[in-house]
Each structure stands twice: as structure tokens, then as C-alpha cells.
mmCIF file of C-alpha atoms and ligand atoms in Angstrom:
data_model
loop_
_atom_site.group_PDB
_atom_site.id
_atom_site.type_symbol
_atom_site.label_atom_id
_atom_site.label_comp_id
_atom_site.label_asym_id
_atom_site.label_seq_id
_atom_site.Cartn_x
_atom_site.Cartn_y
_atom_site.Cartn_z
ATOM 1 C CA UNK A 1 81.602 66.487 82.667
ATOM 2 C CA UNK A 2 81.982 69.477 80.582
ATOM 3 C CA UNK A 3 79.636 70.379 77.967
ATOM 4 C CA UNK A 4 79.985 72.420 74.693
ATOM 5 C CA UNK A 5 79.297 76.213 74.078
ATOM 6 C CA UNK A 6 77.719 76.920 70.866
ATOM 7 C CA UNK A 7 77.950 80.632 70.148
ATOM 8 C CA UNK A 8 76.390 82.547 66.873
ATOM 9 C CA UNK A 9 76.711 85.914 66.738
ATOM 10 C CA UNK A 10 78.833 88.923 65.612
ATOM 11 C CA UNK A 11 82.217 89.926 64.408
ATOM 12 C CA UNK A 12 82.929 93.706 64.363
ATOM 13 C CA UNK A 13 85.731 96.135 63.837
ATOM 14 C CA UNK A 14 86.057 98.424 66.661
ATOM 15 C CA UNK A 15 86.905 101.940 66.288
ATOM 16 C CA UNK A 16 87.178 103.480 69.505
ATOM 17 C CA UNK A 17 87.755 106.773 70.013
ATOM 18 C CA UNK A 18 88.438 108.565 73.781
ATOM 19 C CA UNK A 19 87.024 111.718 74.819
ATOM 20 C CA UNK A 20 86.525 114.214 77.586
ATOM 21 C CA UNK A 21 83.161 114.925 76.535
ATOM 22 C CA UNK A 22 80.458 114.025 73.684
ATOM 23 C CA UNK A 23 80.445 116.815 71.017
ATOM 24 C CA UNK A 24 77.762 119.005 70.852
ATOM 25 C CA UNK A 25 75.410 118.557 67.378
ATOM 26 C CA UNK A 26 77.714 120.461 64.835
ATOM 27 C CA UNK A 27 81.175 120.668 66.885
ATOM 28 C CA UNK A 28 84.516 118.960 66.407
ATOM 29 C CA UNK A 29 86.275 118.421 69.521
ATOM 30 C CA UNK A 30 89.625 116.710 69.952
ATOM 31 C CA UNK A 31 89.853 113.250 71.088
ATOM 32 C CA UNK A 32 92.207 111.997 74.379
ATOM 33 C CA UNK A 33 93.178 108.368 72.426
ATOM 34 C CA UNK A 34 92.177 105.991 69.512
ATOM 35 C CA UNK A 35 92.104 102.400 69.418
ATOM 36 C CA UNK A 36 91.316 100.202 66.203
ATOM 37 C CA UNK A 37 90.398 96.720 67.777
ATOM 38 C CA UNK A 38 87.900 93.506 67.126
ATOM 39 C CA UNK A 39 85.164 93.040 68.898
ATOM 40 C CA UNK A 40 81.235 92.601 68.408
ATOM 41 C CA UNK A 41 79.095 91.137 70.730
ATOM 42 C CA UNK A 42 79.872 87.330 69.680
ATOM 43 C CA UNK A 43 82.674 87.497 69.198
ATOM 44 C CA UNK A 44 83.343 88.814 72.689
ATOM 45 C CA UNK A 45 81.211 86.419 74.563
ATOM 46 C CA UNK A 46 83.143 83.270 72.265
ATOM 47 C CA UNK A 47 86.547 85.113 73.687
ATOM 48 C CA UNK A 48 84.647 85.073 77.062
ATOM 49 C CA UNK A 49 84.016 81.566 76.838
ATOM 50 C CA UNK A 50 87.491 80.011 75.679
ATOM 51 C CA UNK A 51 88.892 82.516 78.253
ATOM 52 C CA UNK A 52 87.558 81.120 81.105
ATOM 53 C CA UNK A 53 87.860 77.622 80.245
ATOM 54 C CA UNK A 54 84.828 76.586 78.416
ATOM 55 C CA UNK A 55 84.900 74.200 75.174
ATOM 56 C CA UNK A 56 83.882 76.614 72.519
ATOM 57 C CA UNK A 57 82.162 76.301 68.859
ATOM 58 C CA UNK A 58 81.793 79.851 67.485
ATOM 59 C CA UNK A 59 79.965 80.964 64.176
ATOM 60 C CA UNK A 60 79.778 84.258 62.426
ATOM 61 C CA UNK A 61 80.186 86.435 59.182
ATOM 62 C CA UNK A 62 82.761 88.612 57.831
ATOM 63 C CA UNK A 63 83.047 90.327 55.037
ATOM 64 C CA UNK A 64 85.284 89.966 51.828
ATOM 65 C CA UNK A 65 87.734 93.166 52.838
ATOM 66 C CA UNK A 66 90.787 93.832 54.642
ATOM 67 C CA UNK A 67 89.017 94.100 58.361
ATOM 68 C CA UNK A 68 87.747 90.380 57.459
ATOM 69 C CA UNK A 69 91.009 88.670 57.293
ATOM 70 C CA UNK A 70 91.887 90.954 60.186
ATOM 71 C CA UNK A 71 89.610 89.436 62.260
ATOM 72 C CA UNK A 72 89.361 85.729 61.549
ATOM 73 C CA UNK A 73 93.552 86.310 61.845
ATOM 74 C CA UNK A 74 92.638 87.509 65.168
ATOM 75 C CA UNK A 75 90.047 85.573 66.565
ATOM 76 C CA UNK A 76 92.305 82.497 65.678
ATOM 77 C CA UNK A 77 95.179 84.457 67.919
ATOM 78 C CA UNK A 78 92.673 84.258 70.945
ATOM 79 C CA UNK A 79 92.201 80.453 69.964
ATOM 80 C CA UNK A 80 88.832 80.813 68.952
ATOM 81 C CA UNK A 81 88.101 78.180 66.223
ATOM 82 C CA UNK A 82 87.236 80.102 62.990
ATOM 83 C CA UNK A 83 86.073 76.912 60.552
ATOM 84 C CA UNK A 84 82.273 78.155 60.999
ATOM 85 C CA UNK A 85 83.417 81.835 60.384
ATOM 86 C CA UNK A 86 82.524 82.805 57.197
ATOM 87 C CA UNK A 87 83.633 85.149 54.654
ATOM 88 C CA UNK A 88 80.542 86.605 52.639
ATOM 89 C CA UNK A 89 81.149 87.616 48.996
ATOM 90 C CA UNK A 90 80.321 91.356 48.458
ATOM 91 C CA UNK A 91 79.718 91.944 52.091
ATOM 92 C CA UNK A 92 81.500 94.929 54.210
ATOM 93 C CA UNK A 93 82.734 93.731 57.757
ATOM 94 C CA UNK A 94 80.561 94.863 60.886
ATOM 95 C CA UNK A 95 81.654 98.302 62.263
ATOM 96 C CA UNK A 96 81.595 99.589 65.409
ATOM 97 C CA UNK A 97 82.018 103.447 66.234
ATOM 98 C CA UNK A 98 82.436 103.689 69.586
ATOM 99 C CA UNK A 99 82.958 106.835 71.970
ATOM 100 C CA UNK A 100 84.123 106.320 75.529
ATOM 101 C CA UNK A 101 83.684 108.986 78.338
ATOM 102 C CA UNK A 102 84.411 108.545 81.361
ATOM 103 C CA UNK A 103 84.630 104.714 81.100
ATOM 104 C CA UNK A 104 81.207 104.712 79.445
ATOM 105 C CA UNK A 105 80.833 104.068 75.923
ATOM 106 C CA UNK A 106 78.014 105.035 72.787
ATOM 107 C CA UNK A 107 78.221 103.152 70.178
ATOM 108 C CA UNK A 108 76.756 103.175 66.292
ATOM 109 C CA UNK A 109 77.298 99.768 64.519
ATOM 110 C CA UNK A 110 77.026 98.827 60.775
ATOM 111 C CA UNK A 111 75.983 95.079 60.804
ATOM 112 C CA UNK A 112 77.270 94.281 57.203
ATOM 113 C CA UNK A 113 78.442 90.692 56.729
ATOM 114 C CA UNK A 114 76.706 89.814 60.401
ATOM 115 C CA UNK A 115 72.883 90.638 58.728
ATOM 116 C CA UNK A 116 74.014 88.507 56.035
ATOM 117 C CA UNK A 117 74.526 85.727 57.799
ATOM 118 C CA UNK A 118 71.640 82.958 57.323
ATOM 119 C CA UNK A 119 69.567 80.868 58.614
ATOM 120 C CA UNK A 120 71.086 77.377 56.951
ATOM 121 C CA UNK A 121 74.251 78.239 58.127
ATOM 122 C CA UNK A 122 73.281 78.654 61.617
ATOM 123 C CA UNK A 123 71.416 74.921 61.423
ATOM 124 C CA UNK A 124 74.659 73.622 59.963
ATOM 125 C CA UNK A 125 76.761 74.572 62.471
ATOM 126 C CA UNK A 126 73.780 73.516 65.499
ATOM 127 C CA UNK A 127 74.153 70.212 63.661
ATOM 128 C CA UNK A 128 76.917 69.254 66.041
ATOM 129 C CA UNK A 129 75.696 69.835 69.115
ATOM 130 C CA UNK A 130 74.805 67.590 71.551
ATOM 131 C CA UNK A 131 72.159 67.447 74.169
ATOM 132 C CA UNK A 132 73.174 69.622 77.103
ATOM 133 C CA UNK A 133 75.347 71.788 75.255
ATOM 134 C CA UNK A 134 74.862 75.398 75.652
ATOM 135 C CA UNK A 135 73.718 77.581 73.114
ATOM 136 C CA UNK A 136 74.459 81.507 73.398
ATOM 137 C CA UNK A 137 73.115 84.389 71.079
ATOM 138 C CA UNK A 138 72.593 87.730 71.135
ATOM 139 C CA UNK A 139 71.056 90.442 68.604
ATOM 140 C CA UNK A 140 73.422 91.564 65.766
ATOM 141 C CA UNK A 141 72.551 89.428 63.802
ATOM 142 C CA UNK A 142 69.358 89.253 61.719
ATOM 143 C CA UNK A 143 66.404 88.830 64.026
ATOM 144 C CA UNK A 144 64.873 85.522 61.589
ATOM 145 C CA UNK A 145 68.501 83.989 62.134
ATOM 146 C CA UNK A 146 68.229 84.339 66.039
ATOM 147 C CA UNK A 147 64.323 82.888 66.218
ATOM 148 C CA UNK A 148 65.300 79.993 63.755
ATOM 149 C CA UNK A 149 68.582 79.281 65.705
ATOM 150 C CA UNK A 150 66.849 79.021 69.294
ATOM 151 C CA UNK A 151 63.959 76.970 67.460
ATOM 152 C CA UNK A 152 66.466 74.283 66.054
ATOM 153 C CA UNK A 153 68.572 74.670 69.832
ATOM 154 C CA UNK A 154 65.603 73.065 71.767
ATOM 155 C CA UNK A 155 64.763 70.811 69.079
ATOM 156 C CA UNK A 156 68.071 69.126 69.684
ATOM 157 C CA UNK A 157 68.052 69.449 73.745
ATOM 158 C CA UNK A 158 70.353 72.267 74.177
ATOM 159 C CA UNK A 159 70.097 74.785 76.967
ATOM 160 C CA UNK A 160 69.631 78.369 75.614
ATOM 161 C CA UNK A 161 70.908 81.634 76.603
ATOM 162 C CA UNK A 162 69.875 84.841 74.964
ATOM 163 C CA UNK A 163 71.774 88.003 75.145
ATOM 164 C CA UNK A 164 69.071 90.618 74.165
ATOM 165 C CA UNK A 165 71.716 93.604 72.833
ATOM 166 C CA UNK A 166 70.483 95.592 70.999
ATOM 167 C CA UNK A 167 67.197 95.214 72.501
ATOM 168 C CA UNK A 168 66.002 96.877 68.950
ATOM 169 C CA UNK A 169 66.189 93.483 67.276
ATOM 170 C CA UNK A 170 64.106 92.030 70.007
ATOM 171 C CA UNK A 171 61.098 89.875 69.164
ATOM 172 C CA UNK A 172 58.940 88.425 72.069
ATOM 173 C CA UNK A 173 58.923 85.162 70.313
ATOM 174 C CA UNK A 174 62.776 84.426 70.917
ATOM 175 C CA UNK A 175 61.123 84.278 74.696
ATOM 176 C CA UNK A 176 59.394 81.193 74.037
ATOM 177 C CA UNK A 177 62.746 79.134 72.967
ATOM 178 C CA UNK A 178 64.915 80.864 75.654
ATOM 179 C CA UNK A 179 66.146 78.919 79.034
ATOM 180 C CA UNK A 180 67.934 81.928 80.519
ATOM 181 C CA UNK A 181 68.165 85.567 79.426
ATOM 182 C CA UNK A 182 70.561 87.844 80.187
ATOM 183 C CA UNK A 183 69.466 91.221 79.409
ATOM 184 C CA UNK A 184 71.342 94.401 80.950
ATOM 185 C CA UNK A 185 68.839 97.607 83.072
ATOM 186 C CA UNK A 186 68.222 99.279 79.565
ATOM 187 C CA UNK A 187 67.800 95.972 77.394
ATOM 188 C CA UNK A 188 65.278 94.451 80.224
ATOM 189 C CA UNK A 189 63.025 97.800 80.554
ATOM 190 C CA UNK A 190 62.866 98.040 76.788
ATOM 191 C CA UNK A 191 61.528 94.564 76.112
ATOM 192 C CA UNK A 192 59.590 94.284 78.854
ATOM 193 C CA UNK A 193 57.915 97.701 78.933
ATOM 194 C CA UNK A 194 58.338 98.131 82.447
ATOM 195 C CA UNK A 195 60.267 101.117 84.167
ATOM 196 C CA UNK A 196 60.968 99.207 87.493
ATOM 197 C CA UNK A 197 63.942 96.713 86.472
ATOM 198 C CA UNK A 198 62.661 94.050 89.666
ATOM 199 C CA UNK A 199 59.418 94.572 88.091
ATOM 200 C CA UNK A 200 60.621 93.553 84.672
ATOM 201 C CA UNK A 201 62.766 90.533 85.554
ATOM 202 C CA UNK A 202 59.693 89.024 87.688
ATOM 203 C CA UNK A 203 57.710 89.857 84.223
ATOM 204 C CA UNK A 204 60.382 88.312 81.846
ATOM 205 C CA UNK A 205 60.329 85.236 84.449
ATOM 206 C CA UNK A 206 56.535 84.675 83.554
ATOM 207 C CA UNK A 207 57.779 82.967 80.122
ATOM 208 C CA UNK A 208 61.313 82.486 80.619
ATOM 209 C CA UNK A 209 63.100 79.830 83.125
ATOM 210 C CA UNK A 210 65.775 82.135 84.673
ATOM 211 C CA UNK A 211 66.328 85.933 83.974
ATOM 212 C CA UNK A 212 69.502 88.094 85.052
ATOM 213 C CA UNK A 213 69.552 91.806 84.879
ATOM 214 C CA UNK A 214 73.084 92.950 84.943
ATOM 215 C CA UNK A 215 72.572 96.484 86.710
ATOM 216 C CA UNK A 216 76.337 97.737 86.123
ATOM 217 C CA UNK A 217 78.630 98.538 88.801
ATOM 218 C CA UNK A 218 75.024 97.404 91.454
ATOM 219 C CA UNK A 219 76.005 94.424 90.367
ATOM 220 C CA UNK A 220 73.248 91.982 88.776
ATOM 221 C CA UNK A 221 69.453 90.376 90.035
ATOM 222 C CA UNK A 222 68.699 86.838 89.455
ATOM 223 C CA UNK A 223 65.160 86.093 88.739
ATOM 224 C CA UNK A 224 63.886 81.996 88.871
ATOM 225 C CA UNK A 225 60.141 81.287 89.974
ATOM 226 C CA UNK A 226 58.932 83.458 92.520
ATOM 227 C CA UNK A 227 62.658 84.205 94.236
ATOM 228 C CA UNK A 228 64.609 87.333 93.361
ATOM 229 C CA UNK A 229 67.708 87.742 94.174
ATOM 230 C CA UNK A 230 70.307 90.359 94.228
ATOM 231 C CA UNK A 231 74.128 90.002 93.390
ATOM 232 C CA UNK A 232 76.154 93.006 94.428
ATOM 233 C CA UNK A 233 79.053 93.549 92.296
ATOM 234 C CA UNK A 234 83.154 93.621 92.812
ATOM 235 C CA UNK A 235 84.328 97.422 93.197
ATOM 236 C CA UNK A 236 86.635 98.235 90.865
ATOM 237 C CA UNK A 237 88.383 101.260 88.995
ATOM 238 C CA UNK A 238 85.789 102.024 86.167
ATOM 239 C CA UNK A 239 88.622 102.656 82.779
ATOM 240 C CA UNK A 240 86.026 101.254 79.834
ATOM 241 C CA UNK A 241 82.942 99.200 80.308
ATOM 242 C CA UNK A 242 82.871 98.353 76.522
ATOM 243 C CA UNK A 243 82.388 93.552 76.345
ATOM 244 C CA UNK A 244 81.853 94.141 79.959
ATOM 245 C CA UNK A 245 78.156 92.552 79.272
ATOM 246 C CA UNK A 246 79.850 89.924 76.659
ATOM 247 C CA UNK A 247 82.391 88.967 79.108
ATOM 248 C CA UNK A 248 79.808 88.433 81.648
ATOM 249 C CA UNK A 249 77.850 86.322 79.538
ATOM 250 C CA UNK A 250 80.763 83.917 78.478
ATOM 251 C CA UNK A 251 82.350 83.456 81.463
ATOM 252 C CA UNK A 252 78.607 82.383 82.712
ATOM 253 C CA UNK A 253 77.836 80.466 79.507
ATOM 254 C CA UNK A 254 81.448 78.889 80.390
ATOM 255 C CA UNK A 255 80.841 78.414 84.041
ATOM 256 C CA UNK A 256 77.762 76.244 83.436
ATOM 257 C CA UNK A 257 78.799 74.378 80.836
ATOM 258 C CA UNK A 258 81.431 72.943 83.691
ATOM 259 C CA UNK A 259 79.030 71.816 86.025
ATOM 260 C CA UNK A 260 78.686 75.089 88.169
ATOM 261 C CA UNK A 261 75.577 76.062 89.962
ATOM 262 C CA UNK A 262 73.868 79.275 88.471
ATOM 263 C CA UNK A 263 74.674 81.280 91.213
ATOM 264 C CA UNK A 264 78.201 80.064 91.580
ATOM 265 C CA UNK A 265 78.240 80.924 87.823
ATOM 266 C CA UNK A 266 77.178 84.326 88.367
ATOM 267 C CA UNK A 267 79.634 85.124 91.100
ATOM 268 C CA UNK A 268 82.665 83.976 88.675
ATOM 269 C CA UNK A 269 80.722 86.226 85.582
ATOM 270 C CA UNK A 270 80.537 89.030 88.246
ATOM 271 C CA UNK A 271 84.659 88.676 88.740
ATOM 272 C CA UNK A 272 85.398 88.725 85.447
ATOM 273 C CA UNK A 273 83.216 91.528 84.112
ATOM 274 C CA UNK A 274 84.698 93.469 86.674
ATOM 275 C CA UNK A 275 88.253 92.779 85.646
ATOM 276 C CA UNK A 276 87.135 93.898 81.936
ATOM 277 C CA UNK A 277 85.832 97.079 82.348
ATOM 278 C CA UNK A 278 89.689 98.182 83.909
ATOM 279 C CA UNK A 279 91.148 97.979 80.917
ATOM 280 C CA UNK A 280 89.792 99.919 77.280
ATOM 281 C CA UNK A 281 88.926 97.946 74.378
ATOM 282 C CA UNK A 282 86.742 94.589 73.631
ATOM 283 C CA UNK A 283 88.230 91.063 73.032
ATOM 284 C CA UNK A 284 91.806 92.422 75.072
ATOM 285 C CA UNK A 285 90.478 93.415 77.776
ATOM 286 C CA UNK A 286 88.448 89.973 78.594
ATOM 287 C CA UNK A 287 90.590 88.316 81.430
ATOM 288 C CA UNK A 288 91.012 84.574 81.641
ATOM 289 C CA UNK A 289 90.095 82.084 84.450
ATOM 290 C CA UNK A 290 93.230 82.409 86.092
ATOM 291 C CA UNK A 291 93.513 86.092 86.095
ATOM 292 C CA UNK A 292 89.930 85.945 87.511
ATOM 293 C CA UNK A 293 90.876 83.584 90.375
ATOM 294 C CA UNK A 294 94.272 84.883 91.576
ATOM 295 C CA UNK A 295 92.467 88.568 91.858
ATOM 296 C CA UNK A 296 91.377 89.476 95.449
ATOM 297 C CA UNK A 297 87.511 91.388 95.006
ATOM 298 C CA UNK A 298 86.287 93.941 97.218
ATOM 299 C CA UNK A 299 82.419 93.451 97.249
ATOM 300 C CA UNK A 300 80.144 96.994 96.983
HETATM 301 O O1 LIG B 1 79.244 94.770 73.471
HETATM 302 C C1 LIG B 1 80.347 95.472 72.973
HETATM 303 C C2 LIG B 1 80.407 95.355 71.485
HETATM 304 O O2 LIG B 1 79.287 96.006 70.946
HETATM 305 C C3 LIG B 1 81.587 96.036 70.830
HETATM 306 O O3 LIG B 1 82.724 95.217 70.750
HETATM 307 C C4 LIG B 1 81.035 96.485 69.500
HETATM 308 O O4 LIG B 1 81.526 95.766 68.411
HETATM 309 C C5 LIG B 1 79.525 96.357 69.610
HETATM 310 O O5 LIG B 1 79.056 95.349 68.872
#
């Protein structure tokens, strides 16, 4: 039996620019490539989810300008089902500038038409969810919108999954409505205050059911109860890490709204993160289920 995937979050343009090097404070240095793509951290993980076979409700906000009918045109092309995306009057689009080097990226985002995205819309759209569907969030959206979305998630059964990027928009309280959080090494020392990143998922475990650090290319931990366990990762040719996080939360998200173990879910998450950081960009460089499953994985 195969539940639903409810995910609310963001819808950014990408601009991504390559370099050898960051540029000093005060110096202009020529970049190695440009790409203009959409992305955002929910929209990503919805990608992630239809990708690998999940049954997918997506909402989110764009604004009233030429990147917003660029990206609803979009997500539509990855079959993502845009009739809870909104267009918000007087609202820019969410930016991303991002700067890869050496496969690892920095990025500054403008949240525009994603901060403006409310809290009735958000109960609308939970409205038809059933229980046992799966609800997945992350932070770039306003902080209010993610507490009252998690709230009205549990109140109609729903199994939630927090994404905690950017860790700035954190507030301990989304803890107390969360099932499982994913939160990568940074995001988990950040809200938990601790240094030691087994130290933090045990602490994060105290409150939440089931906690996965993703630890990059180490692969990820899984924290439930007292047991801690460590996932190593696939090896793989480093290009871009950028959705690498988003595509490991969808494919999960997707995974367990199938029926699949949480460990079985994190070995298939594991596969297809790995796939997405060889190739640059966000939503295009998500692979799908079959991609995942025809690829042979050596494990670090
Ligand atoms: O997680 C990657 C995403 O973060 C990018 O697509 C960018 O839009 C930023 O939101």
C-alpha cells in the first residue's frame, strides 16, 4: 500500500556560478561556468519524491515575475503537480546565489515569495491528507508556517519528517511535532549545541523518534532509542553536491511511503544522493528510481 507525500517548502531560482577558488573580500575573479536553474530545497525534495516513485502533493510560493512562471512551467516538466503552487501578488521569486568549488557549494538565498507563504494555505493543502501519509518540510519558509504545519500534520495522523536547512530558522519547538529529522553534520551541531555529531543525534533522539545525520561522502548515522548506527556511503566522483541533502530526503520520504523499512530506505536515499552530487545543478541532477537501481555502488 503506498501512501502520500505531502511536501511544503521552497521554490528558488538558482544561479550558479563555477569557480576555481572563492574571491578574496574586494576581488573579481573569473568564473569556470554558469548555470541558471530551479531549485530550492522543496522543491528538490518534491522532484526527489516523484523521482523515485513516490505519490507526491507539493505546495509552495512564487512570485508574480518572469522566474515564477519559469518555475511552475518547470516543476510541471518534472511532473510535479503545481495546483497548490502559488503565485503571490507583489512578491519577488526565491533566489539562490550559489558558488561551487570543487564540487562544494556556498550559497546566499533571498526567500521572497517562500516567506510569504502562510499559514492557511499550508492547512488547506494538509486538508487532504490522510492518516499515514508523510509529511516533509524543511526551513525556507517562514519559521510560524513550519511549527503550524507540523502541529496540524499530527493532528491528522501523518508521519513527519523535518529537514532542518537552514538550521537558522530552527526553533526547538518544531522537535516536539517531528517523527524523524533529517538534519546534515552542520545543521545537527547547530541545533543541538553539541560539537560531537554522535553526541548530538543521541541528544536530538531524547525528543525526537528517529534522527539521521547525513555526514557527506562518510555516509549518514541513524539514531532510534538507545541504538546508533552508522551507514557508510557509495563512493563516487564528487562534480556538485548542491540537492544532494534534498535528494536524500525525497527518495527516503518516497521509500517509506512504499512500505520500506527505515534502513532499507536509507540505503536507497544513500544511492541516490550519491548519483546527484555527479552531476552540477539542483532539480536535473536528481536521478530517478531506475537510474538508482540499474547503477552498480562501490561502498567507502
Ligand atoms: O539544497 C539546495 C538548494 O538550496 C538549492 O537548490 C538552493 O535553491 C537553496 O535553496
Amino acid at each position: 500500500m503506498m501512501n502520500k507525500v505531502f511536501v511544503l517548502g521552497s521554490v528558488n531560482m538558482d544561479m550558479v556560478m563555477q569557480a576555481e577558488r572563492m574571491p578574496l573580500e574586494g576581488e573579481t575573479i573569473s568564473g569556470t561556468g554558469f548555470l541558471l536553474n530551479a531549485g530550492g530545497k522543496g522543491a528538490n525534495q518534491a522532484v526527489a519524491v516523484r523521482k523515485s516513485g513516490g505519490s507526491l502533493k507539493f505546495c509552495a510560493g512564487v512570485g508574480d515575475d518572469v522566474f515564477g512562471e519559469q518555475l511552475v512551467n518547470t516543476l510541471r516538466e518534472y511532473e510535479v503537480d503545481t495546483e497548490n503552487v502559488r503565485t503571490i501578488a507583489g512578491t519577488n521569486s526565491g533566489l539562490a546565489q550559489i558558488t561551487v568549488v570543487n564540487g562544494d557549494n556556498r550559497i546566499i538565498l533571498y526567500g521572497g515569495a517562500n516567506e510569504s507563504l502562510d499559514a492557511e494555505a499550508a492547512k488547506k493543502f494538509l486538508a487532504e491528507a490522510a492518516k499515514g501519509d508523510i509529511f516533509l518540510i524543511q526551513l525556507e519558509i517562514a519559521p510560524a508556517v513550519v511549527l503550524a504545519s507540523l502541529k496540524t500534520a499530527k493532528e491528522r495522523g501523518m508521519q513527519t519528517i523535518l529537514n532542518p536547512a537552514p538550521a537558522q530558522n530552527f526553533r526547538s519547538e518544531m522537535l516536539n511535532f517531528t517523527d524523524i529529522i533529517i538534519p546534515n553534520e552542520a545543521e545537527a551541531r547547530c541545533i543541538s549545541g553539541k560539537e560531537d555529531v554522535e553526541e548530538a543525534a543521541r541528544l536530538l533522539s531524547e525528543v525526537v523518534r528517529e534522527v539521521i545525520v547525513t555526514v557527506g561522502e562518510k555516509g549518514c548515522i541513524y539514531c532510534c532509542g538507545n541504538s546508533l548506527e552508522a551507514f557508510p556511503c557509495p563512493r563516487v566522483k564528487v562534480v556538485d553536491t548542491t540537492a544532494a541533502g534534498d535528494t536524500f530526503c525525497g527518495a527516503f520520504a518516497a521509500r517509506l511511503s512504499r512500505g520500506y523499512s527505515v534502513k532499507e530506505a536509507i540505503g536507497y536515499a544513500q544511492k541516490a544522493a550519491s548519483l546527484a552530487v555527479t552531476k552540477s545543478g539542483a532539480l536535473q541532477s536528481i536521478p530517478s528510481e531506475s537510474e538508482v537501481l540499474k547503477t552498480t555502488f562501490r561502498i567507502a
